[in-house]
Tab-separated table of C-alpha atoms and ligand atoms in Angstrom:
chain	number	residue	atom	x	y	z
A	725	UNK	CA	126.401	109.301	109.204
A	726	UNK	CA	129.662	110.445	107.798
A	727	UNK	CA	130.035	114.180	106.766
A	728	UNK	CA	129.367	115.684	103.324
A	729	UNK	CA	133.136	116.825	103.443
A	730	UNK	CA	134.347	113.462	104.359
A	731	UNK	CA	132.577	111.832	101.349
A	732	UNK	CA	134.019	114.435	99.010
A	733	UNK	CA	137.472	113.481	100.273
A	734	UNK	CA	136.771	109.813	99.782
A	735	UNK	CA	135.652	110.425	96.308
A	736	UNK	CA	139.063	112.303	95.467
A	737	UNK	CA	141.034	109.819	97.274
A	738	UNK	CA	139.495	106.958	95.094
A	739	UNK	CA	139.947	108.987	91.851
A	740	UNK	CA	143.468	110.010	92.584
A	741	UNK	CA	144.660	106.438	93.542
A	742	UNK	CA	142.515	104.276	91.524
A	743	UNK	CA	141.100	106.349	88.753
A	744	UNK	CA	137.463	105.436	89.401
A	745	UNK	CA	135.124	108.570	89.671
A	746	UNK	CA	132.282	108.229	91.992
A	747	UNK	CA	131.805	111.988	91.663
A	748	UNK	CA	128.821	111.683	89.560
A	749	UNK	CA	126.944	108.970	91.630
A	750	UNK	CA	123.670	110.174	93.386
A	751	UNK	CA	125.096	111.734	96.751
A	752	UNK	CA	122.134	110.635	98.883
A	753	UNK	CA	122.620	106.899	98.215
A	754	UNK	CA	126.333	107.046	97.895
A	755	UNK	CA	126.679	108.526	101.132
A	756	UNK	CA	124.576	105.759	102.768
A	757	UNK	CA	126.509	103.150	100.997
A	758	UNK	CA	129.936	104.611	102.136
A	759	UNK	CA	128.576	105.014	105.669
A	760	UNK	CA	127.270	101.460	105.752
A	761	UNK	CA	130.676	99.949	105.082
A	762	UNK	CA	132.353	102.380	107.320
A	763	UNK	CA	130.121	101.239	110.214
A	764	UNK	CA	130.224	97.465	108.917
A	765	UNK	CA	134.101	97.436	109.145
A	766	UNK	CA	134.156	98.969	112.584
A	767	UNK	CA	136.142	102.227	111.784
A	768	UNK	CA	136.482	104.851	114.457
A	769	UNK	CA	138.278	107.375	112.511
A	770	UNK	CA	137.479	108.455	108.910
A	771	UNK	CA	141.288	109.097	108.427
A	772	UNK	CA	141.986	105.234	109.152
A	773	UNK	CA	139.436	104.397	106.686
A	774	UNK	CA	140.950	106.494	104.167
A	775	UNK	CA	144.537	105.298	104.682
A	776	UNK	CA	143.294	101.790	104.159
A	777	UNK	CA	141.839	102.467	100.946
A	778	UNK	CA	144.786	104.250	99.760
A	779	UNK	CA	147.278	101.493	100.847
A	780	UNK	CA	145.320	98.373	100.325
A	781	UNK	CA	144.092	97.758	96.637
A	782	UNK	CA	142.268	94.605	97.975
A	783	UNK	CA	140.287	96.982	100.326
A	784	UNK	CA	139.485	99.274	97.570
A	785	UNK	CA	138.055	96.416	95.859
A	786	UNK	CA	135.614	95.477	98.650
A	787	UNK	CA	134.825	99.106	98.936
A	788	UNK	CA	133.634	99.226	95.316
A	789	UNK	CA	131.897	95.946	95.841
A	790	UNK	CA	129.954	97.189	98.849
A	791	UNK	CA	129.219	100.515	97.346
A	792	UNK	CA	127.489	99.224	94.277
A	793	UNK	CA	124.114	97.747	94.796
A	794	UNK	CA	123.791	94.236	93.234
A	795	UNK	CA	120.233	93.401	94.239
A	796	UNK	CA	118.581	91.454	91.450
A	797	UNK	CA	116.338	88.709	90.472
A	798	UNK	CA	115.042	86.594	87.545
A	799	UNK	CA	111.928	88.149	85.683
A	800	UNK	CA	112.066	91.152	88.069
A	801	UNK	CA	108.950	93.166	87.133
A	802	UNK	CA	107.095	90.334	85.195
A	803	UNK	CA	104.892	92.944	83.214
A	804	UNK	CA	108.188	94.297	81.751
A	805	UNK	CA	109.166	90.843	80.619
A	806	UNK	CA	105.728	90.281	79.002
A	807	UNK	CA	106.340	93.347	76.874
A	808	UNK	CA	109.677	92.085	75.948
A	809	UNK	CA	108.192	88.647	74.895
A	810	UNK	CA	104.945	90.110	73.141
A	811	UNK	CA	106.259	93.327	71.539
A	812	UNK	CA	110.018	93.523	71.429
A	813	UNK	CA	111.198	90.145	70.408
A	814	UNK	CA	108.636	89.602	67.637
A	815	UNK	CA	109.794	92.768	66.053
A	816	UNK	CA	113.411	91.661	66.244
A	817	UNK	CA	112.679	88.188	64.877
A	818	UNK	CA	113.233	88.749	61.271
A	819	UNK	CA	116.951	89.915	61.704
A	820	UNK	CA	119.657	87.571	60.732
A	821	UNK	CA	121.444	88.229	64.172
A	822	UNK	CA	120.175	89.872	67.367
A	823	UNK	CA	122.574	91.582	69.418
A	824	UNK	CA	121.679	92.543	73.159
A	825	UNK	CA	123.552	94.382	75.883
A	826	UNK	CA	122.726	94.097	79.451
A	827	UNK	CA	124.532	97.040	81.077
A	828	UNK	CA	124.999	96.746	84.838
A	829	UNK	CA	124.020	93.018	84.773
A	830	UNK	CA	125.017	92.243	88.342
A	831	UNK	CA	124.958	88.435	89.125
A	832	UNK	CA	123.249	87.617	85.770
A	833	UNK	CA	119.739	86.722	86.752
A	834	UNK	CA	118.356	89.242	84.303
A	835	UNK	CA	120.564	87.962	81.482
A	836	UNK	CA	119.330	84.333	82.070
A	837	UNK	CA	115.818	85.514	82.110
A	838	UNK	CA	116.411	87.120	78.722
A	839	UNK	CA	117.889	83.694	77.346
A	840	UNK	CA	115.011	81.873	78.330
A	841	UNK	CA	112.652	84.229	76.528
A	842	UNK	CA	114.816	83.991	73.524
A	843	UNK	CA	114.843	80.201	73.469
A	844	UNK	CA	110.994	80.066	73.765
A	845	UNK	CA	110.679	82.473	70.718
A	846	UNK	CA	113.190	80.288	68.961
A	847	UNK	CA	115.580	83.083	68.575
A	848	UNK	CA	118.243	81.944	71.048
A	849	UNK	CA	120.541	80.458	68.254
A	850	UNK	CA	120.944	83.536	66.406
A	851	UNK	CA	121.249	85.818	69.534
A	852	UNK	CA	124.272	87.102	71.193
A	853	UNK	CA	124.026	88.630	74.648
A	854	UNK	CA	126.850	90.918	75.915
A	855	UNK	CA	126.422	91.349	79.596
A	856	UNK	CA	128.918	93.899	81.547
A	857	UNK	CA	129.257	95.433	84.907
A	858	UNK	CA	132.058	97.127	86.706
A	859	UNK	CA	132.219	94.651	89.384
A	860	UNK	CA	134.356	91.695	88.435
A	861	UNK	CA	133.009	89.640	91.291
A	862	UNK	CA	129.518	89.627	90.159
A	863	UNK	CA	130.653	88.842	86.657
A	864	UNK	CA	132.361	85.702	87.844
A	865	UNK	CA	129.210	84.540	89.441
A	866	UNK	CA	127.044	85.557	86.384
A	867	UNK	CA	129.130	83.315	84.050
A	868	UNK	CA	128.366	80.302	86.225
A	869	UNK	CA	124.761	80.387	85.791
A	870	UNK	CA	124.071	78.922	89.264
A	871	UNK	CA	121.524	80.477	91.493
A	872	UNK	CA	120.346	79.619	95.132
A	873	UNK	CA	117.462	76.958	94.953
A	874	UNK	CA	115.618	78.656	97.644
A	875	UNK	CA	115.167	81.779	95.404
A	876	UNK	CA	113.837	79.612	92.496
A	877	UNK	CA	110.238	79.362	93.798
A	878	UNK	CA	109.989	83.196	93.637
A	879	UNK	CA	111.665	83.136	90.188
A	880	UNK	CA	109.406	80.635	88.818
A	881	UNK	CA	106.376	82.670	90.062
A	882	UNK	CA	107.726	85.762	88.333
A	883	UNK	CA	108.274	83.638	85.255
A	884	UNK	CA	104.623	82.616	85.115
A	885	UNK	CA	103.401	86.103	85.947
A	886	UNK	CA	105.253	87.178	82.853
A	887	UNK	CA	103.286	85.030	80.795
A	888	UNK	CA	105.709	82.061	80.871
A	889	UNK	CA	103.877	78.776	79.990
A	890	UNK	CA	106.581	76.002	80.310
A	891	UNK	CA	107.865	74.031	83.145
A	892	UNK	CA	110.342	76.489	84.649
A	893	UNK	CA	112.435	73.462	86.017
A	894	UNK	CA	113.209	72.356	82.524
A	895	UNK	CA	115.797	75.192	82.374
A	896	UNK	CA	118.064	74.047	85.094
A	897	UNK	CA	119.258	71.091	86.898
A	898	UNK	CA	118.957	71.195	90.809
A	899	UNK	CA	121.726	69.964	93.024
A	900	UNK	CA	123.197	70.640	96.389
A	901	UNK	CA	120.825	73.538	96.992
A	902	UNK	CA	121.528	75.443	93.841
A	903	UNK	CA	120.098	75.474	90.352
A	904	UNK	CA	122.325	75.325	87.469
A	905	UNK	CA	121.032	76.760	84.327
A	906	UNK	CA	121.468	74.912	81.189
A	907	UNK	CA	124.690	75.605	79.086
A	908	UNK	CA	122.678	76.251	75.852
A	909	UNK	CA	122.034	79.641	77.581
A	910	UNK	CA	125.463	80.725	78.737
A	911	UNK	CA	126.872	79.592	75.279
A	912	UNK	CA	125.038	82.528	73.848
A	913	UNK	CA	126.637	85.099	76.399
A	914	UNK	CA	129.733	87.128	76.608
A	915	UNK	CA	130.507	88.624	80.051
A	916	UNK	CA	133.002	91.575	80.358
A	917	UNK	CA	133.837	94.408	82.652
A	918	UNK	CA	132.705	97.629	81.408
A	919	UNK	CA	132.336	101.079	83.244
A	920	UNK	CA	129.595	103.321	82.242
A	921	UNK	CA	131.401	106.352	83.858
A	922	UNK	CA	134.413	106.067	81.548
A	923	UNK	CA	134.213	103.333	78.928
A	924	UNK	CA	132.818	103.874	75.457
A	925	UNK	CA	130.653	102.028	72.938
A	926	UNK	CA	131.999	98.729	71.810
A	927	UNK	CA	129.325	97.447	69.312
A	928	UNK	CA	125.945	98.133	67.722
A	929	UNK	CA	123.011	96.398	69.323
A	930	UNK	CA	119.292	95.969	68.631
A	931	UNK	CA	118.280	95.751	72.496
A	932	UNK	CA	119.976	97.480	75.147
A	933	UNK	CA	118.862	96.867	78.856
A	934	UNK	CA	120.168	98.938	81.740
A	935	UNK	CA	117.799	98.484	84.579
A	936	UNK	CA	118.184	99.777	88.095
A	937	UNK	CA	121.671	101.209	87.421
A	938	UNK	CA	120.827	104.816	86.601
A	939	UNK	CA	118.977	105.421	89.883
A	940	UNK	CA	122.547	105.404	91.472
A	941	UNK	CA	123.859	108.074	88.950
A	942	UNK	CA	123.343	111.792	89.097
A	943	UNK	CA	121.486	113.542	86.314
A	944	UNK	CA	124.501	114.564	84.447
A	945	UNK	CA	125.953	111.053	84.328
A	946	UNK	CA	122.503	109.524	83.650
A	947	UNK	CA	122.451	111.971	80.490
A	948	UNK	CA	125.987	110.683	79.555
A	949	UNK	CA	125.022	106.998	79.819
A	950	UNK	CA	121.938	107.457	77.899
A	951	UNK	CA	123.908	109.137	75.082
A	952	UNK	CA	126.281	106.339	75.154
A	953	UNK	CA	123.325	103.755	74.719
A	954	UNK	CA	121.800	106.031	72.020
A	955	UNK	CA	125.132	105.764	70.170
A	956	UNK	CA	125.112	102.070	70.491
A	957	UNK	CA	121.715	101.250	69.239
A	958	UNK	CA	120.595	100.613	65.742
A	959	UNK	CA	117.561	102.354	64.389
A	960	UNK	CA	114.296	100.564	65.349
A	961	UNK	CA	116.336	99.147	68.289
A	962	UNK	CA	114.950	99.062	71.930
A	963	UNK	CA	116.190	100.647	75.081
A	964	UNK	CA	114.848	99.211	78.392
A	965	UNK	CA	115.205	100.806	81.752
A	966	UNK	CA	114.316	100.130	85.362
A	967	UNK	CA	110.677	100.430	86.654
A	968	UNK	CA	111.315	103.853	88.197
A	969	UNK	CA	113.831	105.084	85.718
A	970	UNK	CA	112.777	107.379	82.570
A	971	UNK	CA	114.044	108.685	79.236
A	972	UNK	CA	111.827	111.508	79.554
A	973	UNK	CA	114.632	113.982	80.980
A	974	UNK	CA	117.255	112.905	78.422
A	975	UNK	CA	118.180	115.184	75.463
A	976	UNK	CA	117.788	112.341	72.991
A	977	UNK	CA	114.132	111.545	74.216
A	978	UNK	CA	112.611	112.846	71.107
A	979	UNK	CA	113.980	110.287	68.869
A	980	UNK	CA	112.228	107.609	70.828
A	981	UNK	CA	108.791	106.348	71.314
A	982	UNK	CA	107.718	104.337	74.595
A	983	UNK	CA	106.179	101.061	74.036
A	984	UNK	CA	102.759	100.538	76.000
A	985	UNK	CA	103.697	102.652	78.947
A	986	UNK	CA	106.388	100.125	80.080
A	987	UNK	CA	109.874	101.011	80.557
A	988	UNK	CA	110.939	100.454	77.021
A	989	UNK	CA	111.707	102.881	74.210
A	990	UNK	CA	112.081	102.286	70.441
A	991	UNK	CA	114.615	104.244	68.417
A	992	UNK	CA	112.994	105.809	65.448
A	993	UNK	CA	115.908	107.664	63.917
B	322	UNK	CA	110.584	120.298	129.275
B	323	UNK	CA	107.882	120.723	126.780
B	324	UNK	CA	108.767	123.805	124.786
B	325	UNK	CA	106.032	125.303	122.622
B	326	UNK	CA	106.983	125.784	119.130
B	327	UNK	CA	105.418	128.050	116.511
B	328	UNK	CA	104.297	126.095	113.397
B	329	UNK	CA	106.962	127.549	111.130
B	330	UNK	CA	107.988	127.128	107.639
B	331	UNK	CA	108.653	123.528	106.405
B	332	UNK	CA	110.057	122.553	102.843
B	333	UNK	CA	108.971	118.875	103.279
B	334	UNK	CA	106.477	117.115	105.445
B	335	UNK	CA	107.123	113.472	105.563
B	336	UNK	CA	104.429	111.100	106.808
B	337	UNK	CA	105.596	107.575	107.510
B	338	UNK	CA	103.231	104.723	108.725
B	339	UNK	CA	102.713	100.837	108.842
B	340	UNK	CA	99.927	98.657	109.832
B	341	UNK	CA	96.869	100.720	110.533
B	342	UNK	CA	98.161	103.906	109.058
B	343	UNK	CA	96.290	103.700	105.722
B	344	UNK	CA	92.838	104.587	107.255
B	345	UNK	CA	94.401	107.534	109.186
B	346	UNK	CA	95.710	108.791	105.819
B	347	UNK	CA	92.367	108.422	104.149
B	348	UNK	CA	91.002	110.658	107.024
B	349	UNK	CA	93.707	113.313	106.696
B	350	UNK	CA	93.851	113.652	102.882
B	351	UNK	CA	90.361	114.882	102.094
B	352	UNK	CA	90.521	117.622	104.795
B	353	UNK	CA	93.873	119.106	103.796
B	354	UNK	CA	94.236	122.532	102.393
B	355	UNK	CA	94.320	122.717	98.566
B	356	UNK	CA	97.445	124.942	98.485
B	357	UNK	CA	99.953	123.245	100.618
B	358	UNK	CA	103.147	125.540	100.980
B	359	UNK	CA	105.313	122.415	101.184
B	360	UNK	CA	105.978	119.135	99.457
B	361	UNK	CA	104.209	116.314	101.139
B	362	UNK	CA	106.095	112.995	100.936
B	363	UNK	CA	104.288	109.722	102.099
B	364	UNK	CA	106.282	106.734	103.056
B	365	UNK	CA	104.068	103.622	103.789
B	366	UNK	CA	104.805	99.917	104.392
B	367	UNK	CA	103.034	97.754	102.026
B	368	UNK	CA	103.141	94.744	99.771
B	369	UNK	CA	105.061	95.222	96.588
B	370	UNK	CA	102.065	94.504	94.308
B	371	UNK	CA	99.898	97.227	95.657
B	372	UNK	CA	101.711	100.344	93.962
B	373	UNK	CA	99.259	101.544	91.466
B	374	UNK	CA	96.141	100.904	93.684
B	375	UNK	CA	97.716	102.871	96.595
B	376	UNK	CA	98.391	105.783	94.358
B	377	UNK	CA	94.793	105.685	92.894
B	378	UNK	CA	93.313	105.615	96.263
B	379	UNK	CA	95.294	108.423	97.515
B	380	UNK	CA	94.646	110.522	94.278
B	381	UNK	CA	90.963	109.815	94.758
B	382	UNK	CA	90.849	110.834	98.218
B	383	UNK	CA	92.976	113.990	98.032
B	384	UNK	CA	92.364	117.488	96.845
B	385	UNK	CA	95.986	117.806	96.385
B	386	UNK	CA	97.891	116.825	93.279
B	387	UNK	CA	99.612	113.354	93.472
B	388	UNK	CA	102.746	113.283	91.300
B	389	UNK	CA	104.343	109.999	90.164
B	390	UNK	CA	107.630	109.319	91.824
B	391	UNK	CA	110.315	108.270	89.495
B	392	UNK	CA	113.905	108.635	89.948
B	393	UNK	CA	115.233	112.239	89.957
B	394	UNK	CA	111.811	113.861	90.041
B	395	UNK	CA	111.857	117.420	91.219
B	396	UNK	CA	110.000	118.105	94.467
B	397	UNK	CA	107.508	120.961	93.923
B	398	UNK	CA	105.474	122.497	96.886
B	399	UNK	CA	101.759	121.654	96.803
B	400	UNK	CA	102.252	118.157	95.568
B	401	UNK	CA	102.005	114.709	97.108
B	402	UNK	CA	104.804	112.170	96.503
B	403	UNK	CA	104.274	108.623	97.429
B	404	UNK	CA	107.372	106.252	97.740
B	405	UNK	CA	107.089	103.318	95.453
B	406	UNK	CA	107.312	99.937	96.823
B	407	UNK	CA	110.551	98.284	96.822
B	408	UNK	CA	112.576	101.535	96.688
B	409	UNK	CA	113.969	103.646	99.381
B	410	UNK	CA	113.105	107.241	98.782
B	411	UNK	CA	116.038	109.662	99.406
B	412	UNK	CA	116.596	113.442	99.026
B	413	UNK	CA	119.214	115.321	96.935
B	414	UNK	CA	120.381	118.737	96.967
B	415	UNK	CA	118.493	120.982	94.497
B	416	UNK	CA	115.182	119.325	95.432
B	417	UNK	CA	115.403	116.156	93.640
B	418	UNK	CA	114.176	112.886	94.819
B	419	UNK	CA	116.401	109.911	94.130
B	420	UNK	CA	115.531	106.268	94.655
B	421	UNK	CA	117.543	103.367	95.913
B	422	UNK	CA	116.888	99.597	95.839
B	423	UNK	CA	119.480	98.615	98.286
B	424	UNK	CA	118.771	96.229	101.235
B	425	UNK	CA	115.752	96.547	103.350
B	426	UNK	CA	115.977	98.649	106.500
B	427	UNK	CA	113.844	97.350	109.491
B	428	UNK	CA	112.698	94.657	107.170
B	429	UNK	CA	111.303	97.372	105.100
B	430	UNK	CA	111.667	98.982	101.722
B	431	UNK	CA	110.618	101.847	101.399
B	432	UNK	CA	112.008	102.474	105.021
B	433	UNK	CA	110.664	105.373	106.979
B	434	UNK	CA	114.068	105.829	108.844
B	435	UNK	CA	115.952	106.094	105.429
B	436	UNK	CA	113.539	108.816	104.188
B	437	UNK	CA	113.325	110.688	107.538
B	438	UNK	CA	117.324	110.715	107.932
B	439	UNK	CA	117.794	111.680	104.213
B	440	UNK	CA	115.282	114.699	104.697
B	441	UNK	CA	116.979	115.775	107.616
B	442	UNK	CA	120.257	115.895	106.046
B	443	UNK	CA	119.160	118.018	103.174
B	444	UNK	CA	116.311	120.261	104.657
B	445	UNK	CA	117.724	120.319	108.362
B	446	UNK	CA	115.095	122.334	110.448
B	447	UNK	CA	112.746	122.633	107.524
B	448	UNK	CA	111.404	118.977	107.882
B	449	UNK	CA	108.339	118.002	109.651
B	450	UNK	CA	108.250	114.137	110.353
B	451	UNK	CA	104.843	112.634	111.246
B	452	UNK	CA	104.700	108.826	112.467
B	453	UNK	CA	101.414	107.128	112.470
B	454	UNK	CA	100.094	103.674	113.537
B	455	UNK	CA	102.527	100.502	112.906
B	456	UNK	CA	103.832	97.343	114.277
B	457	UNK	CA	107.531	97.972	113.532
B	458	UNK	CA	110.265	100.100	115.042
B	459	UNK	CA	110.905	101.824	111.742
B	460	UNK	CA	110.819	105.614	112.032
B	461	UNK	CA	112.183	106.163	115.452
B	462	UNK	CA	115.905	106.372	114.530
B	463	UNK	CA	114.823	108.750	111.738
B	464	UNK	CA	112.948	110.992	114.024
B	465	UNK	CA	115.820	111.291	116.415
B	466	UNK	CA	117.918	112.451	113.435
B	467	UNK	CA	115.272	115.152	112.335
B	468	UNK	CA	115.292	116.333	115.853
B	469	UNK	CA	119.119	116.507	116.047
B	470	UNK	CA	119.083	118.521	112.964
B	471	UNK	CA	116.531	121.104	114.112
B	472	UNK	CA	113.430	119.696	112.571
B	473	UNK	CA	110.117	118.888	114.157
B	474	UNK	CA	108.617	115.453	114.848
B	475	UNK	CA	105.051	114.303	115.669
B	476	UNK	CA	103.830	110.977	116.678
B	477	UNK	CA	100.200	109.871	116.373
B	478	UNK	CA	98.762	109.560	119.878
B	479	UNK	CA	98.892	105.844	120.540
B	480	UNK	CA	95.502	105.773	122.071
B	481	UNK	CA	93.998	106.557	118.599
B	482	UNK	CA	96.282	104.206	116.539
B	483	UNK	CA	95.113	100.898	115.539
B	484	UNK	CA	98.481	99.353	115.971
B	485	UNK	CA	100.334	101.614	118.758
B	486	UNK	CA	103.777	100.010	118.772
B	487	UNK	CA	105.371	102.436	116.231
B	488	UNK	CA	104.323	105.704	117.751
B	489	UNK	CA	105.019	104.222	121.163
B	490	UNK	CA	108.420	103.363	120.239
B	491	UNK	CA	109.109	106.881	118.947
B	492	UNK	CA	107.559	108.490	122.056
B	493	UNK	CA	109.865	106.260	124.139
B	494	UNK	CA	113.114	106.969	122.276
B	495	UNK	CA	112.661	110.145	120.033
B	496	UNK	CA	110.897	112.370	122.445
B	497	UNK	CA	108.556	114.027	119.702
B	498	UNK	CA	107.583	117.627	119.782
B	499	UNK	CA	103.969	116.726	119.686
B	500	UNK	CA	101.861	113.597	120.328
B	501	UNK	CA	98.548	114.334	118.531
B	502	UNK	CA	95.179	112.704	117.606
B	503	UNK	CA	94.361	112.581	113.939
B	504	UNK	CA	92.188	115.654	114.084
B	505	UNK	CA	94.978	117.522	115.632
B	506	UNK	CA	97.422	116.358	112.975
B	507	UNK	CA	95.272	117.599	110.435
B	508	UNK	CA	94.959	121.024	112.187
B	509	UNK	CA	98.755	121.068	112.532
B	510	UNK	CA	99.313	120.329	109.025
B	511	UNK	CA	96.818	122.965	107.695
B	512	UNK	CA	98.330	125.711	109.967
B	513	UNK	CA	101.782	125.519	108.330
B	514	UNK	CA	102.600	128.819	106.671
C	1306	SAM	C1	120.983	96.829	91.331
C	1306	SAM	S1	122.138	96.060	90.095
C	1306	SAM	C2	121.024	95.852	88.739
C	1306	SAM	C3	120.907	94.462	88.136
C	1306	SAM	C4	119.763	94.242	86.984
C	1306	SAM	N1	120.114	94.989	85.868
C	1306	SAM	C5	118.444	94.429	87.595
C	1306	SAM	O1	117.834	95.443	87.162
C	1306	SAM	O2	118.068	93.500	88.449
C	1306	SAM	C6	123.048	97.325	89.599
C	1306	SAM	C7	124.475	97.086	89.062
C	1306	SAM	O3	125.049	98.162	88.336
C	1306	SAM	C8	126.495	98.169	88.466
C	1306	SAM	N2	127.092	99.249	88.253
C	1306	SAM	C9	127.305	100.472	89.337
C	1306	SAM	N3	127.863	101.397	88.657
C	1306	SAM	C10	128.244	100.915	87.443
C	1306	SAM	C11	129.156	101.429	86.388
C	1306	SAM	N4	129.624	102.754	86.498
C	1306	SAM	N5	129.341	100.893	85.264
C	1306	SAM	C12	128.789	99.728	85.129
C	1306	SAM	N6	128.145	99.227	85.956
C	1306	SAM	C13	127.891	99.594	87.032
C	1306	SAM	C14	126.752	97.467	89.876
C	1306	SAM	O4	128.017	96.838	89.953
C	1306	SAM	C15	125.448	96.662	90.002
C	1306	SAM	O5	125.809	95.204	89.679
């Protein structure tokens, strides 16, 4: 494993050369991620690794892509989607517009799951979904709405476990080993780059989802990100986190009530 | 070259196991001292759907408090922490736990190696790693690292393990400080000061 001091040096180099601040990421997992790419790319000396990062912007891009964890799936945690469907969407249904923000959307599986729920609730046409991530490469993939066919069986099962009643295969066209989701979904989506470390609020939303992103941040950055979400959420709007993340430690938590013990909180004031 | 160690102070005791380890754990838990002077972390391989049931089972069997593990919870001595399925459990400075949903390691998430190694980085000689029954090589590398950093490692006596591969592998490659039967493991844990 790389040394703590080496990690701190790398954080400083990245900040100095590219302005990106990994300093508030969870140290233990950041260290594993950096060590992983260091080994993967066969470096012998840390100084070689650092000078490659300094001198090659393309390599820096690869570094960021490899450090950030992009693991995701459709209808991940089915019980969470059940709450969205049964509790959250019905309470938003009366609004003239529904604005949703997926922060840290990765390759988009979560965003398409949301679009499917909206369609089934007859809300898709008045919804607009903003989906953001720092990683431009995953956003390119997310825009396409194309996922590997070998994964679809699991996704269809998650969908059914979340209470989905329709034939999942109606939502995509299968071809050459991939599933392309229908354009009516992507038409309601706007993808753009947004960095939770340094970028601010860009709209007001009725529902914000940031799942399995905060676990990679230290407590200070978690607090900053949650404050950003709070400032971007309308009163009576909802904030959703990942299955092992919590609002409990956040300073704004007393403005929120948790919905049915799931990882969804409603903003009361 | 067996050296006899006094059972000293540990900040964290981590117990890792796979196939055949749950029943061992069920034997250990009811017999533990009520006031454990360390945080007790359990990392078991299992299906992702069994989360709540495992927690409830352990809570039912044990005299010690079971704390729900969420990202950035504080490790407090005298409590049990169970690694949730589908996350690696890591240790941070200032006694926080953090979770990580990155790639599986040794086909496993949570991986025992990952938690062992992370504990060794933070707690150095104040880690006790215990490896139980299992059919997977997970745990061996982590044990080597605990040892390198000055911590203590125990493997379940393979003769007493339902699936001996995991402790055997550790014995072969990590040279545990102790190889103990289940009863001896219980005594060892209870004699930690
Ligand atoms: C594990 S994925 C989560 C995907 C999805 N939300 C889910 O729960 O399945 C984490 C995502 O967070 C993104 N991320 C990491 N740091 C970020 C930052 N500072 N700002 C915005 N996104 C970030 C990563 O690029 C990655 O795509």
